[in-house]
Structure formats: C-alpha cells, structure tokens
Amino acid sequence: MSKHVILLGAPGVGKGTLGQQVVKRAGLAYVSTGDMLRAEVAAKTELGNKIASILAAGELVSDDLVNELIKKAISKPEAQKGFMIDGYPRTLYQAKSLEAMPQGKIDVVFNIELPAEEIVRRISSRRSCPKCKAVYNLIYSPPNKEGICDRCGAQLVTRADDNPDTIRNRIAVYEKNTKPLVEYYEKKGLLVRIDSSGNDNEPKIRDMLAIIGK
Ligand code: AMP
C-alpha cells in the first residue's frame, strides 16, 4: 500500500538529509515546499519575486499558497506510489487543509528532534545543491570535493535564509506556528519521534524505513 508520510521538526534538525535517504530507499516521492518555493524565487517568476523577501526573513508564506502547491504535488502520477512531505504542514490550518485533500490521508508523522545548540551549529555548516537539491554538512557529511555536489557536479551554495538573524527568526516562527502540530499528530496516534543527534544516519534511516514498512 502506498504510504503518506510527513516530516516535522525545527529548521536544521536534518529533516531534508534523512528524508531524502528514506524516500530513495522506500521508493516514495519527496515533496518539499521549501524547495518548490526556492525554485520560484530562483526562476524569478511573478510568484517568486513576491515571496523572496518573506523567505529571506524566515517568515511563513500564506497558507493558501502552500496548500495549492501541495494539492498539486500530491495529485501528480509520481506521488501515487506514496510520498513524504518535508516542510508542510507548518500551521494547524495547513494540517487541516491537508486532511481535506483527496490524497491527504496521512499514515505516519516523523518528528525529527535535536537539541537547540546543535541546531544552530548544524545550520551554519549546511550547504546545498541548487540543482539536484542534495544537502551537505561541512562537519558531518561534507562533499568529496570542496564546494562541489557529489551527485551532479554543481557548485554548492549556502541558503539565503541560513544566516544567524534569519535562523533565529525561523526557530521562533517554528516554536509559535509549527510546534503545536507535534501534539496535534500525537493525539491522532500518528507521531513517531526520531532522535537526530549523532553523526551516523544509518540507524535512524533503518528505523524510519521499518516504521513505514519498507
Ligand atoms: P524550508 O526549506 O522547509 O526550511 O522552507 C524555507 C522557507 O520557505 C520557510 O522559512 C518559509 O519561508 C517557506 N515555507 C516552506 N514551507 C512552508 C509552509 N508549509 N508554510 C509557509 N511557508 C513555508
């Protein structure tokens, strides 16, 4: 049966890194609202120009906008084999909107957890590939060749919103808007906590695969 999975967690806990490994091995579609929004900004579309300053400040874009993006993404043919959503829902309203979507029934919600001081350390050493979206960490998982993506050879970048001021605001926004979702999904019996500390991702990935039955 196709699985519908959500990744929750504060910015910088390693959601993207773990999520991408799990979807590769589980054969799920990976859906990231952050990646979709950054692609709009990079392509300088009308929408991209409108939201660039919101992303740069670490604020949330409107619920209606991300609801539309997700509705489209999870109804695509490649999502019918199952999907994992990273970065959505981020508000209670988004969570309820997802439930009302035709493909919006959720089987598992992983809450990726990491102590606050570790979060700041990880975010400031994060680099990502603008082309294939691979994520690296200069401390834990550096690329083979400095500054170059192992997977596709593109030049790695630091995300525009990975600077200390924006990081602080993103964490505050998470605490206020998104953290309540942990309790929300816990009450529904869907929440599974994953401890993201430590360098070795393999045991965490295996746990996640076992939980989604892969
Ligand atoms: P992320 O890559 O998930 O950290 O997202 C980067 C930025 O995109 C966030 O700081 C928000 O500005 C915006 N964003 C991503 N997902 C959402 C969402 N579900 N709701 C509102 N804003 C979002």
XYZ file of C-alpha atoms and ligand atoms in Angstrom:
237
model
C 0.000 0.000 0.000
C 1.314 3.481 -0.776
C 2.388 5.376 2.312
C 1.763 9.034 3.065
C 4.426 10.409 5.391
C 5.083 13.821 6.959
C 8.412 15.087 8.290
C 8.127 17.539 11.168
C 10.951 19.243 13.033
C 12.601 22.595 13.700
C 14.774 24.132 10.975
C 18.190 22.476 10.830
C 17.393 19.183 12.571
C 18.337 17.173 9.491
C 14.854 16.609 8.033
C 15.967 17.024 4.426
C 19.031 14.793 4.739
C 17.177 11.949 6.455
C 14.082 12.396 4.311
C 15.939 12.182 1.008
C 17.721 8.978 2.068
C 14.479 7.386 3.221
C 12.493 8.225 0.074
C 15.291 6.900 -2.134
C 15.217 3.537 -0.394
C 11.452 3.385 0.177
C 10.539 4.446 -3.358
C 8.392 7.370 -2.221
C 8.030 10.752 -3.926
C 9.773 13.556 -1.996
C 7.731 16.746 -1.753
C 9.356 19.829 -0.194
C 7.504 23.139 -0.059
C 10.813 24.912 0.744
C 12.404 23.504 -2.451
C 9.361 24.454 -4.534
C 9.324 27.999 -3.131
C 13.102 28.473 -3.576
C 12.756 27.285 -7.185
C 10.163 30.030 -7.796
C 12.498 32.629 -6.274
C 15.495 31.406 -8.313
C 13.460 31.445 -11.548
C 12.281 34.994 -10.728
C 8.687 34.135 -11.561
C 5.988 36.617 -10.583
C 5.245 34.469 -7.535
C 8.970 34.096 -6.787
C 9.504 37.860 -6.751
C 6.525 38.278 -4.426
C 7.741 35.770 -1.840
C 11.532 36.340 -1.953
C 11.557 38.782 0.961
C 9.315 36.523 3.076
C 11.730 33.610 2.672
C 14.742 35.847 3.302
C 13.197 36.973 6.610
C 12.339 33.416 7.668
C 8.603 34.197 7.843
C 5.908 31.870 6.530
C 4.280 32.388 3.136
C 0.485 32.242 3.077
C -1.337 29.039 3.962
C -3.389 29.234 0.765
C -0.293 29.374 -1.405
C 1.387 26.290 0.091
C -1.937 24.434 0.255
C -2.255 24.864 -3.525
C 1.341 23.743 -4.136
C 0.858 20.611 -2.028
C -2.515 19.753 -3.516
C -0.944 19.773 -6.983
C 2.211 17.911 -5.905
C 0.446 15.020 -4.173
C -2.011 14.501 -7.001
C 0.776 14.007 -9.579
C 1.185 10.471 -11.001
C 4.629 10.026 -9.343
C 3.099 10.677 -5.910
C 0.632 7.813 -6.297
C 3.350 5.340 -5.214
C 3.329 7.180 -1.858
C 5.021 10.387 -0.716
C 6.958 12.069 2.048
C 6.302 15.770 2.660
C 9.100 17.917 4.105
C 8.265 21.420 5.367
C 4.477 21.117 5.314
C 2.169 21.416 7.189
C 3.618 24.253 9.247
C 0.386 25.559 10.769
C -2.721 23.926 12.181
C -4.725 25.388 9.300
C -2.382 23.710 6.795
C -2.700 20.384 8.645
C -6.489 20.567 8.454
C -6.393 21.620 4.798
C -4.191 18.610 4.006
C -6.682 16.263 5.629
C -9.419 17.621 3.379
C -7.430 16.920 0.193
C -8.296 13.781 -1.842
C -4.805 12.265 -1.297
C -4.344 13.860 2.104
C -4.773 10.918 4.454
C -1.553 10.596 6.476
C -0.120 7.307 7.784
C 2.981 8.416 9.723
C 4.381 11.708 11.050
C 8.082 11.659 11.945
C 9.129 14.330 14.414
C 12.867 14.821 13.949
C 14.355 16.035 17.240
C 17.663 17.720 18.113
C 18.852 19.963 20.996
C 18.767 23.726 20.225
C 22.545 24.379 20.410
C 23.159 21.548 17.966
C 20.602 23.053 15.563
C 22.467 26.345 15.240
C 25.775 24.508 14.713
C 24.303 22.327 12.005
C 22.544 25.108 10.132
C 25.629 27.287 9.939
C 27.624 24.455 8.370
C 24.894 23.434 5.913
C 25.495 23.665 2.158
C 23.049 22.628 -0.528
C 22.957 21.951 -4.227
C 20.736 24.427 -6.100
C 20.417 21.959 -8.995
C 19.648 18.487 -7.585
C 18.751 19.661 -4.019
C 21.281 17.376 -2.278
C 22.142 18.637 1.221
C 25.629 18.525 2.771
C 27.073 19.438 6.131
C 30.684 20.592 6.327
C 31.093 18.824 9.694
C 29.041 15.637 9.358
C 28.647 14.908 5.676
C 30.986 17.062 3.551
C 31.074 16.670 -0.245
C 34.049 14.692 -1.652
C 35.322 17.783 -3.441
C 35.032 21.076 -1.561
C 32.161 23.232 -2.818
C 31.023 20.741 -5.489
C 27.955 18.481 -5.448
C 28.926 14.763 -5.450
C 25.728 13.849 -7.228
C 25.552 16.326 -10.109
C 28.741 18.420 -10.073
C 27.012 21.788 -9.493
C 28.539 24.478 -7.258
C 27.169 24.197 -3.697
C 25.534 27.220 -2.051
C 24.617 28.441 1.415
C 20.869 29.031 1.557
C 19.982 32.728 1.711
C 17.976 32.100 4.886
C 20.830 30.262 6.657
C 22.289 33.408 8.275
C 22.240 33.895 12.081
C 19.445 36.534 12.197
C 17.121 34.624 9.901
C 17.908 31.327 11.624
C 16.822 32.817 14.959
C 13.584 34.056 13.422
C 12.907 30.736 11.699
C 13.269 28.943 15.011
C 10.902 31.440 16.694
C 8.367 31.024 13.870
C 8.663 27.247 14.235
C 8.066 27.391 18.013
C 4.966 29.546 17.593
C 3.289 28.092 14.495
C 4.577 24.598 13.865
C 5.401 23.078 17.249
C 1.685 22.740 18.165
C 1.457 20.211 15.326
C 3.570 17.763 17.343
C 0.812 17.473 19.927
C -1.862 17.520 17.225
C -0.424 14.454 15.476
C 0.474 12.786 18.759
C -3.195 12.906 19.788
C -4.096 11.296 16.481
C -1.641 8.476 17.242
C 0.443 9.213 14.134
C 3.581 10.700 15.704
C 6.902 8.868 15.800
C 9.878 10.657 17.412
C 13.298 10.290 15.782
C 16.397 11.408 17.699
C 18.576 13.149 15.121
C 21.699 13.577 17.287
C 24.881 11.750 16.331
C 26.684 11.549 13.003
C 25.583 8.111 11.918
C 22.328 8.407 9.999
C 22.077 4.747 9.020
C 20.292 3.518 12.211
C 17.825 6.434 12.019
C 17.105 5.709 8.355
C 16.587 1.992 9.099
C 14.179 2.842 11.942
C 12.192 5.135 9.672
C 12.065 2.545 6.870
C 10.891 -0.146 9.290
C 8.143 2.103 10.606
C 6.803 2.831 7.134
C 7.039 -0.881 6.350
C 9.933 -0.776 3.853
P 12.268 25.018 4.446
O 13.188 24.663 3.339
O 11.222 23.966 4.703
O 13.001 25.428 5.702
O 11.435 26.320 3.968
C 12.091 27.520 3.660
C 11.121 28.689 3.757
O 10.040 28.513 2.817
C 10.432 28.872 5.100
O 11.246 29.594 6.019
C 9.183 29.644 4.693
O 9.502 30.993 4.400
C 8.798 28.979 3.387
N 7.925 27.794 3.592
C 8.236 26.489 3.338
N 7.212 25.679 3.635
C 6.215 26.475 4.106
C 4.907 26.221 4.608
N 4.396 24.986 4.696
N 4.155 27.300 5.019
C 4.633 28.548 4.928
N 5.881 28.851 4.487
C 6.678 27.842 4.060
